[in-house]
Amino acid sequence: MATIKERSKAIRAVHDTMDVLSGKWKIAIITSLSFGEKRYSEILKEVEGISGKMLTRELKDMEMNLLIKREVLNAQPVTVQYSLTKYSENLLPIICNLRDWGTEHRKKIIGK
Amino acid sequence: MATIKERSKAIRAVHDTMDVLSGKWKIAIITSLSFGEKRYSEILKEVEGISGKMLTRELKDMEMNLLIKREVLNAQPVTVQYSLTKYSENLLPIICNLRDWGTEHRKKIIGK
């Protein structure tokens, strides 16, 4: 059986992931980019309700956390494109599990 | 490709699960109970740093969300025992995935 130290390390790791996914917008941005790389304006349109200022801040934070890649395309006018890193693609199965459990939970709690 | 409506429903479901798991203590309590049913005093001892008042509130909330079962054992003195419901046991693989991703993330971010 896991020692108390191992258990608290495990719980801290879970909270680390929750912190990365926390907030109203990160999961929506990851979901949007999971369908392929996108320009800033495309993400802004697709993620319902997010402001330009908020999207800029979230993209910077996600880039720092190595969740997304930012590429400047050699085009006229200059275009900036965002995509998920290999690393954040590992989050997609977790996000799907969270979605499935949440869907069941809503039925169970609202259906009771 | 998922419609915008389907996508926002999926994102809402993910947020529902995150809400259930949110806060400092729920995951620690679920992890503690994942090793078997426990009495209040045992949980209080195992979940580092939680106060009695906070544990009482979290257990009530988790019972309402059908995550745990509360049983009054026919013993002298009367004993109350908590255990995970079948339903919340479905969360354990998700919590393990969150733990594994968080462990890698910490290495990657701190290791850089």
PDB file of C-alpha atoms in Angstrom:
ATOM      1  CA  MET A   1       0.000   0.000   0.000  1.00  0.00           C
ATOM      2  CA  ALA A   2       1.302   3.505  -0.953  1.00  0.00           C
ATOM      3  CA  THR A   3       3.002   5.377   1.868  1.00  0.00           C
ATOM      4  CA  ILE A   4       1.538   8.703   3.014  1.00  0.00           C
ATOM      5  CA  LYS A   5       4.465  10.453   1.233  1.00  0.00           C
ATOM      6  CA  GLU A   6       3.757   8.637  -2.036  1.00  0.00           C
ATOM      7  CA  ARG A   7       0.085   9.426  -1.703  1.00  0.00           C
ATOM      8  CA  SER A   8       0.636  13.140  -1.171  1.00  0.00           C
ATOM      9  CA  LYS A   9       3.036  13.162  -4.153  1.00  0.00           C
ATOM     10  CA  ALA A  10       0.293  11.517  -6.245  1.00  0.00           C
ATOM     11  CA  ILE A  11      -2.312  14.001  -5.054  1.00  0.00           C
ATOM     12  CA  ARG A  12       0.045  16.934  -5.796  1.00  0.00           C
ATOM     13  CA  ALA A  13       0.542  15.607  -9.353  1.00  0.00           C
ATOM     14  CA  VAL A  14      -3.240  15.425  -9.859  1.00  0.00           C
ATOM     15  CA  HIS A  15      -3.574  19.010  -8.657  1.00  0.00           C
ATOM     16  CA  ASP A  16      -0.753  20.039 -11.047  1.00  0.00           C
ATOM     17  CA  THR A  17      -2.770  18.747 -13.991  1.00  0.00           C
ATOM     18  CA  MET A  18      -5.952  20.330 -12.661  1.00  0.00           C
ATOM     19  CA  ASP A  19      -4.099  23.659 -12.408  1.00  0.00           C
ATOM     20  CA  VAL A  20      -2.978  23.350 -16.046  1.00  0.00           C
ATOM     21  CA  LEU A  21      -6.548  22.610 -17.125  1.00  0.00           C
ATOM     22  CA  SER A  22      -8.153  25.041 -14.691  1.00  0.00           C
ATOM     23  CA  GLY A  23      -9.937  28.194 -15.591  1.00  0.00           C
ATOM     24  CA  LYS A  24     -12.800  28.699 -17.976  1.00  0.00           C
ATOM     25  CA  TRP A  25     -10.911  28.767 -21.290  1.00  0.00           C
ATOM     26  CA  LYS A  26      -7.973  26.324 -21.448  1.00  0.00           C
ATOM     27  CA  ILE A  27     -10.024  23.257 -22.164  1.00  0.00           C
ATOM     28  CA  ALA A  28     -12.057  25.120 -24.779  1.00  0.00           C
ATOM     29  CA  ILE A  29      -8.844  26.269 -26.509  1.00  0.00           C
ATOM     30  CA  ILE A  30      -7.304  22.776 -26.369  1.00  0.00           C
ATOM     31  CA  THR A  31     -10.552  21.293 -27.739  1.00  0.00           C
ATOM     32  CA  SER A  32     -10.590  23.872 -30.549  1.00  0.00           C
ATOM     33  CA  LEU A  33      -6.951  23.140 -31.463  1.00  0.00           C
ATOM     34  CA  SER A  34      -7.536  19.400 -31.214  1.00  0.00           C
ATOM     35  CA  PHE A  35      -9.314  19.735 -34.568  1.00  0.00           C
ATOM     36  CA  GLY A  36      -6.141  21.156 -36.152  1.00  0.00           C
ATOM     37  CA  GLU A  37      -3.871  24.237 -36.056  1.00  0.00           C
ATOM     38  CA  LYS A  38      -5.614  27.580 -36.136  1.00  0.00           C
ATOM     39  CA  ARG A  39      -4.913  31.295 -36.460  1.00  0.00           C
ATOM     40  CA  TYR A  40      -5.679  33.677 -33.573  1.00  0.00           C
ATOM     41  CA  SER A  41      -8.819  35.005 -35.241  1.00  0.00           C
ATOM     42  CA  GLU A  42     -10.145  31.468 -35.856  1.00  0.00           C
ATOM     43  CA  ILE A  43      -9.714  30.505 -32.195  1.00  0.00           C
ATOM     44  CA  LEU A  44     -11.338  33.762 -31.108  1.00  0.00           C
ATOM     45  CA  LYS A  45     -14.368  32.967 -33.267  1.00  0.00           C
ATOM     46  CA  GLU A  46     -14.635  29.349 -32.150  1.00  0.00           C
ATOM     47  CA  VAL A  47     -14.233  29.714 -28.402  1.00  0.00           C
ATOM     48  CA  GLU A  48     -17.588  31.168 -27.454  1.00  0.00           C
ATOM     49  CA  GLY A  49     -17.526  34.194 -25.152  1.00  0.00           C
ATOM     50  CA  ILE A  50     -13.771  34.695 -24.830  1.00  0.00           C
ATOM     51  CA  SER A  51     -12.426  38.254 -25.237  1.00  0.00           C
ATOM     52  CA  GLY A  52      -9.386  39.110 -27.341  1.00  0.00           C
ATOM     53  CA  LYS A  53      -7.464  40.228 -24.269  1.00  0.00           C
ATOM     54  CA  MET A  54      -8.255  36.965 -22.423  1.00  0.00           C
ATOM     55  CA  LEU A  55      -7.313  34.794 -25.435  1.00  0.00           C
ATOM     56  CA  THR A  56      -3.954  36.582 -25.747  1.00  0.00           C
ATOM     57  CA  ARG A  57      -3.211  35.959 -22.054  1.00  0.00           C
ATOM     58  CA  GLU A  58      -4.312  32.293 -22.169  1.00  0.00           C
ATOM     59  CA  LEU A  59      -2.247  31.577 -25.327  1.00  0.00           C
ATOM     60  CA  LYS A  60       0.862  33.095 -23.688  1.00  0.00           C
ATOM     61  CA  ASP A  61       0.320  31.023 -20.540  1.00  0.00           C
ATOM     62  CA  MET A  62      -0.252  27.832 -22.555  1.00  0.00           C
ATOM     63  CA  GLU A  63       2.866  28.469 -24.636  1.00  0.00           C
ATOM     64  CA  MET A  64       4.874  28.881 -21.423  1.00  0.00           C
ATOM     65  CA  ASN A  65       3.425  25.595 -20.147  1.00  0.00           C
ATOM     66  CA  LEU A  66       4.527  23.927 -23.426  1.00  0.00           C
ATOM     67  CA  LEU A  67       0.910  23.074 -24.279  1.00  0.00           C
ATOM     68  CA  ILE A  68       0.829  24.926 -27.601  1.00  0.00           C
ATOM     69  CA  LYS A  69       3.250  25.953 -30.343  1.00  0.00           C
ATOM     70  CA  ARG A  70       3.187  29.427 -31.877  1.00  0.00           C
ATOM     71  CA  GLU A  71       4.462  29.676 -35.485  1.00  0.00           C
ATOM     72  CA  VAL A  72       4.919  32.816 -37.559  1.00  0.00           C
ATOM     73  CA  LEU A  73       4.084  31.880 -41.169  1.00  0.00           C
ATOM     74  CA  ASN A  74       6.076  33.453 -43.965  1.00  0.00           C
ATOM     75  CA  ALA A  75       3.004  34.960 -45.670  1.00  0.00           C
ATOM     76  CA  GLN A  76       1.690  38.408 -46.716  1.00  0.00           C
ATOM     77  CA  PRO A  77       0.365  39.685 -44.366  1.00  0.00           C
ATOM     78  CA  VAL A  78       2.412  37.892 -41.659  1.00  0.00           C
ATOM     79  CA  THR A  79       0.249  35.147 -40.085  1.00  0.00           C
ATOM     80  CA  VAL A  80       0.622  33.581 -36.637  1.00  0.00           C
ATOM     81  CA  GLN A  81      -0.607  30.023 -36.225  1.00  0.00           C
ATOM     82  CA  TYR A  82      -1.176  27.972 -33.065  1.00  0.00           C
ATOM     83  CA  SER A  83      -1.164  24.197 -32.662  1.00  0.00           C
ATOM     84  CA  LEU A  84      -1.110  21.643 -29.872  1.00  0.00           C
ATOM     85  CA  THR A  85       2.286  20.246 -28.912  1.00  0.00           C
ATOM     86  CA  LYS A  86       2.786  16.441 -28.953  1.00  0.00           C
ATOM     87  CA  TYR A  87       2.912  16.810 -25.192  1.00  0.00           C
ATOM     88  CA  SER A  88      -0.534  18.373 -24.835  1.00  0.00           C
ATOM     89  CA  GLU A  89      -2.010  15.855 -27.267  1.00  0.00           C
ATOM     90  CA  ASN A  90      -1.519  13.390 -24.399  1.00  0.00           C
ATOM     91  CA  LEU A  91      -4.157  15.423 -22.575  1.00  0.00           C
ATOM     92  CA  LEU A  92      -6.821  14.682 -25.167  1.00  0.00           C
ATOM     93  CA  PRO A  93      -7.710  11.162 -23.877  1.00  0.00           C
ATOM     94  CA  ILE A  94      -7.913  12.605 -20.351  1.00  0.00           C
ATOM     95  CA  ILE A  95     -10.190  15.419 -21.553  1.00  0.00           C
ATOM     96  CA  CYS A  96     -12.390  12.835 -23.303  1.00  0.00           C
ATOM     97  CA  ASN A  97     -12.633  10.818 -20.066  1.00  0.00           C
ATOM     98  CA  LEU A  98     -13.492  13.979 -18.137  1.00  0.00           C
ATOM     99  CA  ARG A  99     -16.160  14.765 -20.765  1.00  0.00           C
ATOM    100  CA  ASP A 100     -17.690  11.270 -20.625  1.00  0.00           C
ATOM    101  CA  TRP A 101     -17.777  11.184 -16.821  1.00  0.00           C
ATOM    102  CA  GLY A 102     -19.234  14.710 -16.709  1.00  0.00           C
ATOM    103  CA  THR A 103     -21.955  13.748 -19.209  1.00  0.00           C
ATOM    104  CA  GLU A 104     -22.967  10.769 -17.046  1.00  0.00           C
ATOM    105  CA  HIS A 105     -22.761  12.849 -13.889  1.00  0.00           C
ATOM    106  CA  ARG A 106     -25.111  15.488 -15.258  1.00  0.00           C
ATOM    107  CA  LYS A 107     -27.690  12.825 -16.197  1.00  0.00           C
ATOM    108  CA  LYS A 108     -27.331  11.151 -12.769  1.00  0.00           C
ATOM    109  CA  ILE A 109     -27.546  14.334 -10.705  1.00  0.00           C
ATOM    110  CA  ILE A 110     -30.180  16.110 -12.796  1.00  0.00           C
ATOM    111  CA  GLY A 111     -31.965  12.872 -13.602  1.00  0.00           C
ATOM    112  CA  LYS A 112     -32.382  11.976  -9.853  1.00  0.00           C
TER     113      LYS A 112
ATOM    114  CA  MET B   1     -16.543  17.408 -37.331  1.00  0.00           C
ATOM    115  CA  ALA B   2     -18.407  18.294 -34.131  1.00  0.00           C
ATOM    116  CA  THR B   3     -20.754  21.279 -34.406  1.00  0.00           C
ATOM    117  CA  ILE B   4     -20.142  24.345 -32.213  1.00  0.00           C
ATOM    118  CA  LYS B   5     -23.150  23.255 -30.086  1.00  0.00           C
ATOM    119  CA  GLU B   6     -21.740  19.743 -29.587  1.00  0.00           C
ATOM    120  CA  ARG B   7     -18.358  21.194 -28.748  1.00  0.00           C
ATOM    121  CA  SER B   8     -19.726  23.533 -26.103  1.00  0.00           C
ATOM    122  CA  LYS B   9     -21.734  20.630 -24.628  1.00  0.00           C
ATOM    123  CA  ALA B  10     -18.501  18.591 -24.472  1.00  0.00           C
ATOM    124  CA  ILE B  11     -16.598  21.474 -22.857  1.00  0.00           C
ATOM    125  CA  ARG B  12     -19.417  21.962 -20.304  1.00  0.00           C
ATOM    126  CA  ALA B  13     -19.255  18.252 -19.400  1.00  0.00           C
ATOM    127  CA  VAL B  14     -15.479  18.524 -18.858  1.00  0.00           C
ATOM    128  CA  HIS B  15     -16.041  21.526 -16.598  1.00  0.00           C
ATOM    129  CA  ASP B  16     -18.717  19.571 -14.699  1.00  0.00           C
ATOM    130  CA  THR B  17     -16.178  16.874 -13.832  1.00  0.00           C
ATOM    131  CA  MET B  18     -13.552  19.498 -12.976  1.00  0.00           C
ATOM    132  CA  ASP B  19     -16.070  21.138 -10.616  1.00  0.00           C
ATOM    133  CA  VAL B  20     -16.701  17.780  -8.900  1.00  0.00           C
ATOM    134  CA  LEU B  21     -12.951  17.240  -8.496  1.00  0.00           C
ATOM    135  CA  SER B  22     -12.178  20.880  -7.734  1.00  0.00           C
ATOM    136  CA  GLY B  23     -10.960  22.248  -4.464  1.00  0.00           C
ATOM    137  CA  LYS B  24      -8.021  21.168  -2.407  1.00  0.00           C
ATOM    138  CA  TRP B  25      -9.502  18.138  -0.656  1.00  0.00           C
ATOM    139  CA  LYS B  26     -11.854  16.064  -2.841  1.00  0.00           C
ATOM    140  CA  ILE B  27      -9.147  14.231  -4.717  1.00  0.00           C
ATOM    141  CA  ALA B  28      -7.259  13.532  -1.481  1.00  0.00           C
ATOM    142  CA  ILE B  29     -10.441  12.096   0.109  1.00  0.00           C
ATOM    143  CA  ILE B  30     -11.248   9.992  -2.976  1.00  0.00           C
ATOM    144  CA  THR B  31      -7.621   8.730  -3.051  1.00  0.00           C
ATOM    145  CA  SER B  32      -7.827   7.868   0.663  1.00  0.00           C
ATOM    146  CA  LEU B  33     -11.110   5.980   0.225  1.00  0.00           C
ATOM    147  CA  SER B  34      -9.817   4.255  -2.910  1.00  0.00           C
ATOM    148  CA  PHE B  35      -7.781   2.078  -0.520  1.00  0.00           C
ATOM    149  CA  GLY B  36     -11.001   0.902   1.214  1.00  0.00           C
ATOM    150  CA  GLU B  37     -13.827   2.211   3.409  1.00  0.00           C
ATOM    151  CA  LYS B  38     -12.794   4.348   6.360  1.00  0.00           C
ATOM    152  CA  ARG B  39     -14.197   5.967   9.482  1.00  0.00           C
ATOM    153  CA  TYR B  40     -14.259   9.770   9.821  1.00  0.00           C
ATOM    154  CA  SER B  41     -11.292   9.775  12.208  1.00  0.00           C
ATOM    155  CA  GLU B  42      -9.224   7.629   9.827  1.00  0.00           C
ATOM    156  CA  ILE B  43      -9.847   9.973   6.903  1.00  0.00           C
ATOM    157  CA  LEU B  44      -9.050  12.980   9.089  1.00  0.00           C
ATOM    158  CA  LYS B  45      -5.705  11.389  10.011  1.00  0.00           C
ATOM    159  CA  GLU B  46      -4.816  10.384   6.457  1.00  0.00           C
ATOM    160  CA  VAL B  47      -5.686  13.558   4.558  1.00  0.00           C
ATOM    161  CA  GLU B  48      -2.817  15.811   5.554  1.00  0.00           C
ATOM    162  CA  GLY B  49      -3.760  19.337   6.657  1.00  0.00           C
ATOM    163  CA  ILE B  50      -7.546  19.078   6.511  1.00  0.00           C
ATOM    164  CA  SER B  51      -9.544  20.429   9.485  1.00  0.00           C
ATOM    165  CA  GLY B  52     -12.442  18.547  11.056  1.00  0.00           C
ATOM    166  CA  LYS B  53     -14.878  21.268   9.994  1.00  0.00           C
ATOM    167  CA  MET B  54     -13.640  21.133   6.374  1.00  0.00           C
ATOM    168  CA  LEU B  55     -13.770  17.324   6.240  1.00  0.00           C
ATOM    169  CA  THR B  56     -17.376  17.340   7.515  1.00  0.00           C
ATOM    170  CA  ARG B  57     -18.369  19.848   4.814  1.00  0.00           C
ATOM    171  CA  GLU B  58     -16.543  17.987   2.023  1.00  0.00           C
ATOM    172  CA  LEU B  59     -18.054  14.611   3.020  1.00  0.00           C
ATOM    173  CA  LYS B  60     -21.584  16.130   2.994  1.00  0.00           C
ATOM    174  CA  ASP B  61     -20.971  17.657  -0.432  1.00  0.00           C
ATOM    175  CA  MET B  62     -19.535  14.403  -1.807  1.00  0.00           C
ATOM    176  CA  GLU B  63     -22.471  12.419  -0.427  1.00  0.00           C
ATOM    177  CA  MET B  64     -24.878  14.846  -2.142  1.00  0.00           C
ATOM    178  CA  ASN B  65     -22.931  14.380  -5.406  1.00  0.00           C
ATOM    179  CA  LEU B  66     -23.306  10.577  -4.996  1.00  0.00           C
ATOM    180  CA  LEU B  67     -19.515  10.177  -4.790  1.00  0.00           C
ATOM    181  CA  ILE B  68     -19.462   8.501  -1.382  1.00  0.00           C
ATOM    182  CA  LYS B  69     -21.736   6.325   0.761  1.00  0.00           C
ATOM    183  CA  ARG B  70     -22.206   7.002   4.452  1.00  0.00           C
ATOM    184  CA  GLU B  71     -23.098   3.958   6.589  1.00  0.00           C
ATOM    185  CA  VAL B  72     -23.987   3.884  10.277  1.00  0.00           C
ATOM    186  CA  LEU B  73     -22.603   0.636  11.670  1.00  0.00           C
ATOM    187  CA  ASN B  74     -24.567  -1.216  14.345  1.00  0.00           C
ATOM    188  CA  ALA B  75     -21.725  -1.136  16.885  1.00  0.00           C
ATOM    189  CA  GLN B  76     -21.052   0.216  20.414  1.00  0.00           C
ATOM    190  CA  PRO B  77     -20.266   3.068  20.221  1.00  0.00           C
ATOM    191  CA  VAL B  78     -22.152   3.867  17.016  1.00  0.00           C
ATOM    192  CA  THR B  79     -19.646   4.081  14.131  1.00  0.00           C
ATOM    193  CA  VAL B  80     -20.047   5.940  10.829  1.00  0.00           C
ATOM    194  CA  GLN B  81     -18.171   4.576   7.841  1.00  0.00           C
ATOM    195  CA  TYR B  82     -17.536   6.150   4.432  1.00  0.00           C
ATOM    196  CA  SER B  83     -16.821   4.388   1.140  1.00  0.00           C
ATOM    197  CA  LEU B  84     -16.647   5.243  -2.536  1.00  0.00           C
ATOM    198  CA  THR B  85     -19.772   4.545  -4.574  1.00  0.00           C
ATOM    199  CA  LYS B  86     -19.463   2.335  -7.705  1.00  0.00           C
ATOM    200  CA  TYR B  87     -20.090   5.580  -9.571  1.00  0.00           C
ATOM    201  CA  SER B  88     -17.091   7.430  -8.135  1.00  0.00           C
ATOM    202  CA  GLU B  89     -14.883   4.376  -8.629  1.00  0.00           C
ATOM    203  CA  ASN B  90     -15.177   5.271 -12.338  1.00  0.00           C
ATOM    204  CA  LEU B  91     -13.217   8.414 -11.455  1.00  0.00           C
ATOM    205  CA  LEU B  92     -10.184   6.418 -10.270  1.00  0.00           C
ATOM    206  CA  PRO B  93      -8.733   5.732 -13.774  1.00  0.00           C
ATOM    207  CA  ILE B  94      -9.214   9.432 -14.609  1.00  0.00           C
ATOM    208  CA  ILE B  95      -7.456  10.454 -11.393  1.00  0.00           C
ATOM    209  CA  CYS B  96      -4.600   8.062 -12.249  1.00  0.00           C
ATOM    210  CA  ASN B  97      -4.298   9.655 -15.718  1.00  0.00           C
ATOM    211  CA  LEU B  98      -4.314  13.123 -14.158  1.00  0.00           C
ATOM    212  CA  ARG B  99      -1.601  11.965 -11.728  1.00  0.00           C
ATOM    213  CA  ASP B 100       0.598  10.487 -14.490  1.00  0.00           C
ATOM    214  CA  TRP B 101       0.295  13.549 -16.740  1.00  0.00           C
ATOM    215  CA  GLY B 102       0.979  15.853 -13.776  1.00  0.00           C
ATOM    216  CA  THR B 103       4.084  13.856 -12.822  1.00  0.00           C
ATOM    217  CA  GLU B 104       5.456  14.188 -16.382  1.00  0.00           C
ATOM    218  CA  HIS B 105       4.478  17.856 -16.538  1.00  0.00           C
ATOM    219  CA  ARG B 106       6.367  18.671 -13.337  1.00  0.00           C
ATOM    220  CA  LYS B 107       9.515  16.978 -14.706  1.00  0.00           C
ATOM    221  CA  LYS B 108       9.161  18.744 -18.043  1.00  0.00           C
ATOM    222  CA  ILE B 109       8.488  22.227 -16.626  1.00  0.00           C
ATOM    223  CA  ILE B 110      10.919  22.028 -13.710  1.00  0.00           C
ATOM    224  CA  GLY B 111      13.416  19.964 -15.683  1.00  0.00           C
ATOM    225  CA  LYS B 112      13.667  22.623 -18.460  1.00  0.00           C
TER     226      LYS B 112
END
